[in-house]
Short mmCIF file of C-alpha atoms in Angstrom, two decimals:
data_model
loop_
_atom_site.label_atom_id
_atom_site.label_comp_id
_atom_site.label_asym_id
_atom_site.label_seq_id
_atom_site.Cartn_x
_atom_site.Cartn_y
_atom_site.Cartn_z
CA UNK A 26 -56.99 12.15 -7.23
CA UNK A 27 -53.96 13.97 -8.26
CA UNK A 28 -54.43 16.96 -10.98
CA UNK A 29 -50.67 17.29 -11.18
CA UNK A 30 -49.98 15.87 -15.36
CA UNK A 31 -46.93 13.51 -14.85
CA UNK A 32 -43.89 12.70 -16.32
CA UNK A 33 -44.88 9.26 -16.69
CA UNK A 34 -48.96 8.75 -16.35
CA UNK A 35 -48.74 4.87 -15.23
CA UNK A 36 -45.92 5.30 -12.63
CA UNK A 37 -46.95 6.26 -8.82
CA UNK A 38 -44.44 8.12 -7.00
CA UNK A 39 -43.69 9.04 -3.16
CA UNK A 40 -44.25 12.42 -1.97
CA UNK A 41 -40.81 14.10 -0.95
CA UNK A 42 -41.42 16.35 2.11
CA UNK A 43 -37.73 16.62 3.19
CA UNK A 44 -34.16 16.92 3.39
CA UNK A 45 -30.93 15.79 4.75
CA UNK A 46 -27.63 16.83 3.34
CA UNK A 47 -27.69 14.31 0.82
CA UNK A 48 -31.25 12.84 1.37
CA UNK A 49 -34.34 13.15 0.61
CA UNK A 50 -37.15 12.24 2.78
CA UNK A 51 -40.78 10.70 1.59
CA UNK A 52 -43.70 10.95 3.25
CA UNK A 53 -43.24 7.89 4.91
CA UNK A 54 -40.05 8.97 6.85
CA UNK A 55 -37.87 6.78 4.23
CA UNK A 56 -34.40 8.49 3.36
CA UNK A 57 -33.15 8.10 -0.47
CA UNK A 58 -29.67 9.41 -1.13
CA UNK A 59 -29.22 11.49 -4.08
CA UNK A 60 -26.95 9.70 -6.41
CA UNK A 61 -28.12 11.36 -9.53
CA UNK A 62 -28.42 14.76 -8.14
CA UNK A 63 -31.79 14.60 -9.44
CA UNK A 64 -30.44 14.98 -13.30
CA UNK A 65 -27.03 16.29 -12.05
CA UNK A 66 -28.58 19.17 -10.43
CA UNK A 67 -27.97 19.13 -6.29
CA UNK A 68 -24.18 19.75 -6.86
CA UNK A 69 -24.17 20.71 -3.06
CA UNK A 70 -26.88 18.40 -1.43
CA UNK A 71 -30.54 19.79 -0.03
CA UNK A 72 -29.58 21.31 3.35
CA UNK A 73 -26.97 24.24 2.45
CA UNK A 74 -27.31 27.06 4.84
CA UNK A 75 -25.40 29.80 3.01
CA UNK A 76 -27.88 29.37 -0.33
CA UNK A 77 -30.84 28.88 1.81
CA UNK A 78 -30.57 32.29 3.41
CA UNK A 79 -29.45 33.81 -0.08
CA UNK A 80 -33.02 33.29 -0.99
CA UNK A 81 -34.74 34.62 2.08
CA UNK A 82 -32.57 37.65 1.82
CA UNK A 83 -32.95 38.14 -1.92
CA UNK A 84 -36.47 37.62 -1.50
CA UNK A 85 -36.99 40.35 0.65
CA UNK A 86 -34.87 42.87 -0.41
CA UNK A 87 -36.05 42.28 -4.41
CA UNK A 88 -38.16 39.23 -5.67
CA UNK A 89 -38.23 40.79 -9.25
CA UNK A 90 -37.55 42.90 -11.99
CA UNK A 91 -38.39 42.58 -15.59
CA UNK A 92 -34.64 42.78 -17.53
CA UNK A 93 -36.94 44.81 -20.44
CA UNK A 94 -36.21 47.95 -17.77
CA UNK A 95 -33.64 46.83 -15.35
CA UNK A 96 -30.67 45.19 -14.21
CA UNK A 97 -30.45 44.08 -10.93
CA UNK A 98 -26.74 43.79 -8.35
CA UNK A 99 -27.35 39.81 -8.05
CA UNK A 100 -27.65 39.87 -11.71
CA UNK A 101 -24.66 41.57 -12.28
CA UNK A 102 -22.32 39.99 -9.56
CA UNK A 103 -22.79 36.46 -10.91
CA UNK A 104 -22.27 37.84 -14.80
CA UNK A 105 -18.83 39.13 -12.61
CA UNK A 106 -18.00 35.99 -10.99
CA UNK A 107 -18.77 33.51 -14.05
CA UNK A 108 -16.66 35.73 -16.06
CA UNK A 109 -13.24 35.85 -13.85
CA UNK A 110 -12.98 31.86 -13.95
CA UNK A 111 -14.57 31.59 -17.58
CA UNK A 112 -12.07 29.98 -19.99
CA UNK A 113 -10.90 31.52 -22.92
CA UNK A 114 -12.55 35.41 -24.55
CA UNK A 115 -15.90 34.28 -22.62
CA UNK A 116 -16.87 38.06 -21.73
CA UNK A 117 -20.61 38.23 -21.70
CA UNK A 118 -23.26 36.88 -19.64
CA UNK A 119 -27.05 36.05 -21.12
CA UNK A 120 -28.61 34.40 -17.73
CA UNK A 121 -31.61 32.18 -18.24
CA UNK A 122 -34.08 29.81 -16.24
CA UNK A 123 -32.92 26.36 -17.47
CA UNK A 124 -30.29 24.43 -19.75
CA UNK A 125 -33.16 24.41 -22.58
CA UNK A 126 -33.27 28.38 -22.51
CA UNK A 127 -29.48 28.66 -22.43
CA UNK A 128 -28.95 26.23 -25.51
CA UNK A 129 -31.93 27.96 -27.58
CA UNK A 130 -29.99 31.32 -26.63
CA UNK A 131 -26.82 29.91 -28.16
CA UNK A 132 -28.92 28.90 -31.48
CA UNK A 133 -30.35 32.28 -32.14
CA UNK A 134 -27.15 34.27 -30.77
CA UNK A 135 -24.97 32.47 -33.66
CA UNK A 136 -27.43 33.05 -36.04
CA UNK A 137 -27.54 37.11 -34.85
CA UNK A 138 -24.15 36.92 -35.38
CA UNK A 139 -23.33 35.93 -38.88
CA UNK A 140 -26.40 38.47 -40.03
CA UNK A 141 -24.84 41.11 -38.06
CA UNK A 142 -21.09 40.19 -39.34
CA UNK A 143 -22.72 40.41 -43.16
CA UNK A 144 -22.68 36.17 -43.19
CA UNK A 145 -26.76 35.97 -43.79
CA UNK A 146 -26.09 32.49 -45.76
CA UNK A 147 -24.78 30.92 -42.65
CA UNK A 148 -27.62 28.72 -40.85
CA UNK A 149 -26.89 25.34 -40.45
CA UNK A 150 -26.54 23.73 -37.60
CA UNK A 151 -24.29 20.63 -36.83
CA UNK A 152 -24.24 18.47 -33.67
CA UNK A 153 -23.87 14.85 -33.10
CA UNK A 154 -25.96 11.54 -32.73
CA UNK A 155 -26.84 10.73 -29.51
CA UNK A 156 -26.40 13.94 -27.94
CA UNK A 157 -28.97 15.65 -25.47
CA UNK A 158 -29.57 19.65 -25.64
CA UNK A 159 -32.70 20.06 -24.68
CA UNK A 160 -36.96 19.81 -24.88
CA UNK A 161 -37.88 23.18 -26.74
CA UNK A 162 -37.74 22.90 -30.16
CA UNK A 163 -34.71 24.30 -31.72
CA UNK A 164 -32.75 21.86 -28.62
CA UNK A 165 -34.37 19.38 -29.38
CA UNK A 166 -33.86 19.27 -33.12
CA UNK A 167 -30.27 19.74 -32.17
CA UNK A 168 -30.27 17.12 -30.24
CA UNK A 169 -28.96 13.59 -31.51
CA UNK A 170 -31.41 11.06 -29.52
CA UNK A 171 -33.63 9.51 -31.59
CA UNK A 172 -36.06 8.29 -29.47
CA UNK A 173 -36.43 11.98 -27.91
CA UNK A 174 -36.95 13.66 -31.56
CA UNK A 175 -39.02 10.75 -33.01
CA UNK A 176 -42.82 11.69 -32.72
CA UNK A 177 -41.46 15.89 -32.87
CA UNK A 178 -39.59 15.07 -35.94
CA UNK A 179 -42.04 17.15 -38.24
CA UNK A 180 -42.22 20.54 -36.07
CA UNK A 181 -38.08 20.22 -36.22
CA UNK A 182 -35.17 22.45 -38.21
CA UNK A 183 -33.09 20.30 -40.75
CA UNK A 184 -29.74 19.78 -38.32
CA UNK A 185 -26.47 17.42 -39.31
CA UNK A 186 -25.63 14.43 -37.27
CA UNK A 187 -22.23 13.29 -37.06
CA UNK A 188 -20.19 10.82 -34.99
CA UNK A 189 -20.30 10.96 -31.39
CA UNK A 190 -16.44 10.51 -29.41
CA UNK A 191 -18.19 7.43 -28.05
CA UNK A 192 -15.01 5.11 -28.23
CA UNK A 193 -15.90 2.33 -26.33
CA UNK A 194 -18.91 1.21 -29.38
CA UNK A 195 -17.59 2.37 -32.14
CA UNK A 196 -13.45 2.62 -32.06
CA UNK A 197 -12.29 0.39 -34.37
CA UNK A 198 -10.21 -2.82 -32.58
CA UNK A 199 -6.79 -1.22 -34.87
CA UNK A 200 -7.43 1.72 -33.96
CA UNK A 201 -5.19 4.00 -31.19
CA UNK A 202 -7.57 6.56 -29.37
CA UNK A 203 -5.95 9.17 -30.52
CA UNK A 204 -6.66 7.75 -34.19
CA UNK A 205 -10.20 7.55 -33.57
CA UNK A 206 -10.14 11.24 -31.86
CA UNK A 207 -9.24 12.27 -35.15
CA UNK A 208 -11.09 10.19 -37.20
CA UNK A 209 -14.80 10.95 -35.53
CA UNK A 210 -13.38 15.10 -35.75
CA UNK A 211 -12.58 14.82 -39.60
CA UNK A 212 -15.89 14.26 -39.59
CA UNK A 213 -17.10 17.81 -39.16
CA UNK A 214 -14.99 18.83 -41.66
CA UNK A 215 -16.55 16.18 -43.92
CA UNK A 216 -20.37 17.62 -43.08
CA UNK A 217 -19.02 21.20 -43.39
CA UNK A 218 -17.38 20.83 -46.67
CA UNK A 219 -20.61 18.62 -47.64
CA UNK A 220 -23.40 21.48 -46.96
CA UNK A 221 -20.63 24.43 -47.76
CA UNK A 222 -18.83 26.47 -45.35
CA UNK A 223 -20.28 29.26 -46.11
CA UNK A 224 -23.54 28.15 -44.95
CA UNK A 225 -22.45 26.68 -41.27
CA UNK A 226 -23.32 28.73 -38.68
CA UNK A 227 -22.50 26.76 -35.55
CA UNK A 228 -21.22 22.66 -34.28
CA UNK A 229 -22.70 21.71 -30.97
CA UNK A 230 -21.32 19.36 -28.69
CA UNK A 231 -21.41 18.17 -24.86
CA UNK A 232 -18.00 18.36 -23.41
CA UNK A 233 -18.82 15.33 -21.44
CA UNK A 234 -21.79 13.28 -22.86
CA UNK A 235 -24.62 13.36 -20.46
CA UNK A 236 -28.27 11.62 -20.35
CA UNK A 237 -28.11 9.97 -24.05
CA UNK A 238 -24.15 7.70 -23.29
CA UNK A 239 -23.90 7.78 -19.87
CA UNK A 240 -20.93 10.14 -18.81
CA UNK A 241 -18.90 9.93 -21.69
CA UNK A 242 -15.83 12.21 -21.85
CA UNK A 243 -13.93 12.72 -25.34
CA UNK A 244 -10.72 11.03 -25.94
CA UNK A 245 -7.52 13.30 -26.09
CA UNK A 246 -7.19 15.47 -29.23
CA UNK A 247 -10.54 15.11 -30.20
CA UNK A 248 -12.09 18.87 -29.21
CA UNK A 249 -8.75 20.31 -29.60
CA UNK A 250 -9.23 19.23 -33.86
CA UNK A 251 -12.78 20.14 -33.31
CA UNK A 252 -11.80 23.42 -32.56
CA UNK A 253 -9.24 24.00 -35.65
CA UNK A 254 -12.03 22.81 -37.72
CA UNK A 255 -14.41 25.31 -36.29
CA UNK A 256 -11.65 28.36 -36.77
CA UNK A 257 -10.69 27.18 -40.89
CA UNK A 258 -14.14 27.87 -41.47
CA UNK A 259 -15.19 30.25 -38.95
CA UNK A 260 -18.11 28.02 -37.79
CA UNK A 261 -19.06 29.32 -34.19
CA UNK A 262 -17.95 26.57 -31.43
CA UNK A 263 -21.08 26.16 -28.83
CA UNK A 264 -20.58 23.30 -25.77
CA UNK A 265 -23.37 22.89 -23.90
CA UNK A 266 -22.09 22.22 -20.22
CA UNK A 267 -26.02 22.10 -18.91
CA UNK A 268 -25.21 18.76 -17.05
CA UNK A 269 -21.39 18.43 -17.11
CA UNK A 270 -20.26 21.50 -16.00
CA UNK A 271 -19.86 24.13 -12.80
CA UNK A 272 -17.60 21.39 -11.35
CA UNK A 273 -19.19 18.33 -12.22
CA UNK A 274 -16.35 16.75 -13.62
CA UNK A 275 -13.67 18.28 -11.68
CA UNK A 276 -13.16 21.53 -13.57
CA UNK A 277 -15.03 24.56 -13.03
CA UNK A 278 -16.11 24.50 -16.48
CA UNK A 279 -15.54 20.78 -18.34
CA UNK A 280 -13.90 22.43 -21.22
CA UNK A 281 -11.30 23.38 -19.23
CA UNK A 282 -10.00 19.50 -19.19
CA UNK A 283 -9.84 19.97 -22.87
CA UNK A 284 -7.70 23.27 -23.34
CA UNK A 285 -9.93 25.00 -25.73
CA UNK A 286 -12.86 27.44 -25.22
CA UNK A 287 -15.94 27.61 -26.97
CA UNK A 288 -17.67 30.76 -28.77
CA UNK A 289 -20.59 30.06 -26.71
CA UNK A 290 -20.94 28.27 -23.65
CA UNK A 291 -23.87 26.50 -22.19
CA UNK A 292 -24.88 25.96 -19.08
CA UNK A 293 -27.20 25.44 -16.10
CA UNK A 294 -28.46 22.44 -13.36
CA UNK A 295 -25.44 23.50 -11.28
CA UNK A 296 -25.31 26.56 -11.13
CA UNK A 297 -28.15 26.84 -8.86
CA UNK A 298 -27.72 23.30 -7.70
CA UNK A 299 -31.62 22.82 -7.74
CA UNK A 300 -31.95 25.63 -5.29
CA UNK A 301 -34.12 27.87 -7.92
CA UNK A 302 -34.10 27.48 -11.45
CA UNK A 303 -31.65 29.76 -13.57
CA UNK A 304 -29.17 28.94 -16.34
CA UNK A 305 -26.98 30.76 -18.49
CA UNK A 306 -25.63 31.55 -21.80
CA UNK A 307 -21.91 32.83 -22.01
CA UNK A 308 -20.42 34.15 -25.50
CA UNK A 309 -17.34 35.57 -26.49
CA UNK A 310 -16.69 40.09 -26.54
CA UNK A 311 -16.65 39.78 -30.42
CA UNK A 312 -19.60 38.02 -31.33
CA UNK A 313 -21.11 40.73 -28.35
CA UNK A 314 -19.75 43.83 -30.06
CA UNK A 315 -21.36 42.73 -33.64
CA UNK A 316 -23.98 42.56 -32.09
CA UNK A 317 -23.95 46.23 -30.04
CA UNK A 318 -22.14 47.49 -32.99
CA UNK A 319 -24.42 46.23 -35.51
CA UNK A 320 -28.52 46.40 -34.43
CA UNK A 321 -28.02 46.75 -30.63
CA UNK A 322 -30.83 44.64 -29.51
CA UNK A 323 -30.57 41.06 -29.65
CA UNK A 324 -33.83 39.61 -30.93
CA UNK A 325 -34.63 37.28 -28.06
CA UNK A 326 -35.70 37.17 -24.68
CA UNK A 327 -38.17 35.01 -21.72
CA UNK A 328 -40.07 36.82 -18.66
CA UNK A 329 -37.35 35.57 -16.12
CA UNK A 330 -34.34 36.06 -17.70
CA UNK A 331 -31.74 37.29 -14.76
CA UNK A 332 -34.53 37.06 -12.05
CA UNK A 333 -32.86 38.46 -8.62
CA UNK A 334 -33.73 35.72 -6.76
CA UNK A 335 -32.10 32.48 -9.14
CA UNK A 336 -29.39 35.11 -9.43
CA UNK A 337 -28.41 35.67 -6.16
CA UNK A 338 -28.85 31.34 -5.48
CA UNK A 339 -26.05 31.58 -8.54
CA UNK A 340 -23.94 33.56 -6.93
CA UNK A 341 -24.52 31.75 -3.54
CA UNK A 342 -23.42 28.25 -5.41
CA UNK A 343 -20.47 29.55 -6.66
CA UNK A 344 -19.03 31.03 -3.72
CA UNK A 345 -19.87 27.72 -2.50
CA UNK A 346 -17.84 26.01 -4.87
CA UNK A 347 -14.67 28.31 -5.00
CA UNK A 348 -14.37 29.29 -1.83
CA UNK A 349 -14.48 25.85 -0.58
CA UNK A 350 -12.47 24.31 -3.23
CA UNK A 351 -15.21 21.23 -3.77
CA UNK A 352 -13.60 21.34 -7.28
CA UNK A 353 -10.54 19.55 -5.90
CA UNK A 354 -12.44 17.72 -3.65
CA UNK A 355 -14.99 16.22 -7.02
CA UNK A 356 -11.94 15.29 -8.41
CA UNK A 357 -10.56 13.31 -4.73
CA UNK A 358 -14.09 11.90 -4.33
CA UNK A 359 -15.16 11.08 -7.87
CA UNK A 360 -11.01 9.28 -8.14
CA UNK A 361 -13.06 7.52 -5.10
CA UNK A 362 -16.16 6.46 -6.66
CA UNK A 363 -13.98 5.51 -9.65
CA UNK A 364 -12.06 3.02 -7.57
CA UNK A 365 -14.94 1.53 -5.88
CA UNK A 366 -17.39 1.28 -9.25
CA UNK A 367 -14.30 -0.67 -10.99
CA UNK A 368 -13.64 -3.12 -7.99
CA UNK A 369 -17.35 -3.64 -7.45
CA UNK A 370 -18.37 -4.18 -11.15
CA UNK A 371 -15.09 -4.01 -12.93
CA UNK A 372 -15.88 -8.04 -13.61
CA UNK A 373 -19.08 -8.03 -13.74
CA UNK A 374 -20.51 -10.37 -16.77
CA UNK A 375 -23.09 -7.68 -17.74
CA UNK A 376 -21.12 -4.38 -16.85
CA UNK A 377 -19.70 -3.42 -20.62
CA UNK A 378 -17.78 -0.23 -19.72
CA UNK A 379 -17.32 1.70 -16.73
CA UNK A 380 -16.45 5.56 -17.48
CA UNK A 381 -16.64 9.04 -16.26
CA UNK A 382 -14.93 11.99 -14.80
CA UNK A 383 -15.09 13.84 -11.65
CA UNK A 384 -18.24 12.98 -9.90
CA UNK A 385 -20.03 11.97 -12.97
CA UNK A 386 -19.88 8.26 -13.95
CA UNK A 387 -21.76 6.00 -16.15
CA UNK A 388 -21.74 2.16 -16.31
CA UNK A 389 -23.30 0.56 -20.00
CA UNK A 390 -24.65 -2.63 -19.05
CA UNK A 391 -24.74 -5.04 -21.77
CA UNK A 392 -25.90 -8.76 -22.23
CA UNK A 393 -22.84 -9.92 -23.75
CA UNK A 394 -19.05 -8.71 -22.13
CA UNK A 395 -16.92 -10.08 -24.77
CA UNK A 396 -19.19 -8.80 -27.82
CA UNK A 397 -20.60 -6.19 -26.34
CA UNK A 398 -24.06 -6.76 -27.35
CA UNK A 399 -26.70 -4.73 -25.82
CA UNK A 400 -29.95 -6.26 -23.47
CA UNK A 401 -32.57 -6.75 -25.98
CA UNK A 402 -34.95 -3.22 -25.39
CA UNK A 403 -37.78 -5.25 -24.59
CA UNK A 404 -36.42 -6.54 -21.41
CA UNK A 405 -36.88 -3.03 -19.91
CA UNK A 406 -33.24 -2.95 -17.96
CA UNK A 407 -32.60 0.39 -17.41
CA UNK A 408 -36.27 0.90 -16.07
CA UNK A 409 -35.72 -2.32 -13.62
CA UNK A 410 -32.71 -1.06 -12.30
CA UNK A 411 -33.87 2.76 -11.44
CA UNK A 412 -37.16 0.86 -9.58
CA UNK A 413 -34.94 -1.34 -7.93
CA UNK A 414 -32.09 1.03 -6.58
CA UNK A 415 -35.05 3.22 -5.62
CA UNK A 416 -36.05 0.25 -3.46
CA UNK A 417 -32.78 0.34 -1.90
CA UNK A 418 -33.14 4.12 -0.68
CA UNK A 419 -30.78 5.37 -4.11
CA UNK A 420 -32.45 7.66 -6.98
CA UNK A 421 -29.59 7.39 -9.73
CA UNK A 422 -30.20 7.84 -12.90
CA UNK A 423 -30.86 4.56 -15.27
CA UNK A 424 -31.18 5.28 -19.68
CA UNK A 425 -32.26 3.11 -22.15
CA UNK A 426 -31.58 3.77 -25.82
CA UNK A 427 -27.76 4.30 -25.34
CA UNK A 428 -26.30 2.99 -28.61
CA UNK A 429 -28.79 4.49 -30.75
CA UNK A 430 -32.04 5.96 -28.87
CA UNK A 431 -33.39 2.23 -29.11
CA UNK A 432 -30.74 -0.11 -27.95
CA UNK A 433 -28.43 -0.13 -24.84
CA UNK A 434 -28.71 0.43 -21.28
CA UNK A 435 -26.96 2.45 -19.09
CA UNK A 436 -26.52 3.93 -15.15
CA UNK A 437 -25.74 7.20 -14.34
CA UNK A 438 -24.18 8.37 -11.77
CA UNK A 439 -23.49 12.53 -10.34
CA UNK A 440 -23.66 12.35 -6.59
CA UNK A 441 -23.67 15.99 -5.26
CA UNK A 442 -20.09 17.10 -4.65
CA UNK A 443 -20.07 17.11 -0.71
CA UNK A 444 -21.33 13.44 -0.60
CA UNK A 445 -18.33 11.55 1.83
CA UNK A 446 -16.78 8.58 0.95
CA UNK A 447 -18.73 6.16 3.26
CA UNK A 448 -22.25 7.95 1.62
CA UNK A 449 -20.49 7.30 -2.05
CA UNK A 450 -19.14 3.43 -0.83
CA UNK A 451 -23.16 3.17 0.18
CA UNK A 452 -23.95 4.13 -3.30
CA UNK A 453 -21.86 1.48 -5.01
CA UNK A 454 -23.43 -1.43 -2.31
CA UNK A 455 -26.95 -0.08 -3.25
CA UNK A 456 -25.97 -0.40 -6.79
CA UNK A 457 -25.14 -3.52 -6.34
CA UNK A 458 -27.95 -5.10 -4.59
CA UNK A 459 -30.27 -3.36 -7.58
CA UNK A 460 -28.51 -5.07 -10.20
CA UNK A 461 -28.26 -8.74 -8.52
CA UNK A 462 -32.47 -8.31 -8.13
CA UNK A 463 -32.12 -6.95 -11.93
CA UNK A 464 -30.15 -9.21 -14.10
#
């Protein structure tokens, strides 16, 4: 009997023992290719030699130092390479061990900041519905998924929902894109005006829309109104980039696609592509110097911030990345995976929308094509689907709850970025074969 307390306490699982590239390996010798990367985490595949002996060398040349009384050259090399391709007045570097840490970082940084900058009144925090940013607390109550906050609901801070950019489900049939870019933006203004700008401390958004839609990216126009919004009322611009960024979707950082940068930046799952666990928090040299210039000490912290070890993996990754150009190469491959997912289920009678960018693609499966209604909840879909690609030797990554955290169904998709073009053709045909046993 297993002591180990389970994501899921009715759901038996293989034993992974092993690696290949872009495999992983039960106990029983069968090989499942990463098509999820985990929860887009394995940006570069299980098997990479050049992180591998990052660790060993880290490991025993420092294991770890407590940030309370030092700073460590790992630590301060990756603050130095995020930095030098960081978009925007990015300038300072609070590293973390997960996407959770970084985004309750980015809370409690804004709200630093307003104190510090003589703005006490400012503390509410807007996102919107059906996002995902985060399981502690304060990310989870800024997070838009229902079903997620639902039995936390009482232990949660009072945040504002608006609109997602989710234009396939809710752009209206006269509307351009563009129109409804605008229209779902005006509506931060609308919630900002509503609880008083001089109370707002902070709007949270994904760049690209993650677990909750299913790969998601805005239309055009829509951040760059977000972010005059944010500046008329000087309302502090965090994007968490946990899942879609470090070259997920084919930009170093997603915002990048966008032209704007944020205040505060997010992010996490690839930066140490599952190789240790480390995240980070990036913020702008003013909201930094009212800070230093104000109390000094910022009034937060965890035991393993900047650990040596995740720091030097970080570094590792991102030498990885850049060096090798696999930015340019997400954006050949995922145009790749694009082309095959549209002429494999472009058609299909219960594939509702097909979108994504880079290497990170989601399909909404719906019962209906023409009126895009959703599967009714209790027909389980997205749970079928993830037990049958697994079957078929794929882990992707299968959500119900897409319209609203109860309704909808949806497959993701973020194959590590050095998967080939037969591997991501192989994903596709699994795919495939798990839906026609599905639906």
């Amino acid at each position: 009997m297993s002591h180990i307390f389970p994501r899921h306490c009715h759901t038996d699982m293989p034993t992974a023992v092993g690696r290949d590239g872009c495999f992983l390996i039960d106990a029983s010798g069968k090989r499942y290719f990463d098509g999820s990367g985990g929860a887009a985490v394995s940006c570069l595949g299980h098997s990479n030699e050049r992180v591998i002996a990052a660790i060993k060398d880290q490991a025993e040349t420092l294991a770890y130092a407590h940030t309370g009384f030092f700073t460590t050259a790992p630590a301060e090399e990756l603050a130095d390479l995020l930095i030098a391709h960081a978009p925007g007045d990015l300038d300072r570097v609070y590293l973390v061990s997960g996407g959770s840490e970084a985004v309750e970082a980015a809370l409690k940084l804004a709200r630093q900041f307003h104190i510090e900058n003589g703005e006490p009144s400012r503390k509410h925090v807007i996102a919107r519905r059906q996002s995902y940013h985060g399981n502690t607390l304060g990310a989870l109550a800024a997070g838009g998924n229902a079903w997620r906050r639902q039995q936390f609901s009482p232990l949660l801070i009072d945040v504002s929902h608006i609109a997602p950019c989710y234009e396939y489900a809710e752009r209206a049939t006269d509307e351009t894109l563009f129109d409804y870019g605008q229209r779902v933006a005006n509506e931060l203004e609308e919630e900002i005006q509503r609880l008083g700008p001089e109370n707002v401390m902070a709007f949270i958004a994904e760049p690209v829309v993650g677990a909750t839609l299913g790969a998601v990216p805005p239309v055009e126009g829509y951040f760059k109104r977000i972010r005059e919004i944010c500046d008329a009322h000087g309302v502090l611009l965090i994007l968490d980039e946990v899942m879609c960024g470090m070259g997920r979707t084919g930009h170093l950082f997603a915002c990048d696609a966008e032209g704007i940068a944020p205040d505060i930046l997010c992010i996490a799952k690839g930066l140490g592509a599952g190789y240790q666990p480390i995240g980070a928090m990036l913020c702008t040299s003013q909201i930094y110097d009212a800070v230093a210039n104000g109390t000094g000490f910022f009034q937060h912290g965890h035991t393993y911030l900047g650990h040596p070890i995740a720091a030097a993996v970080g570094c590792a990754v991102l030498k990885e990345i850049l060096e090798n150009d696999l930015v340019a190469q997400v954006r050949s491959r995922g145009a790749f995976l694009g082309t095959q997912l549209h002429h494999v289920f472009g058609q299909h009678p219960n594939v509702g929308d097909i979108r994504g960018r880079g290497l990170f693609w989601g399909i909404e499966l719906v019962e209906n094509r023409d009126s895009k209604t959703p599967f009714d909840p209790s027909r389980g879909i997205a749970a079928k689907i993830k037990k049958a690609a697994f079957a078929e030797g794929l882990a992707c990554y299968p959500m119900p709850g897409t319209r609203d955290g109860r309704i909808g169904d949806h497959v993701m998709l973020a194959p590590p970025f050095v998967a080939s073009e037969a591997e991501l053709k192989g994903v596709v045909e699994s795919l495939e074969r798990a839906l026609i046993m599905t639906l």
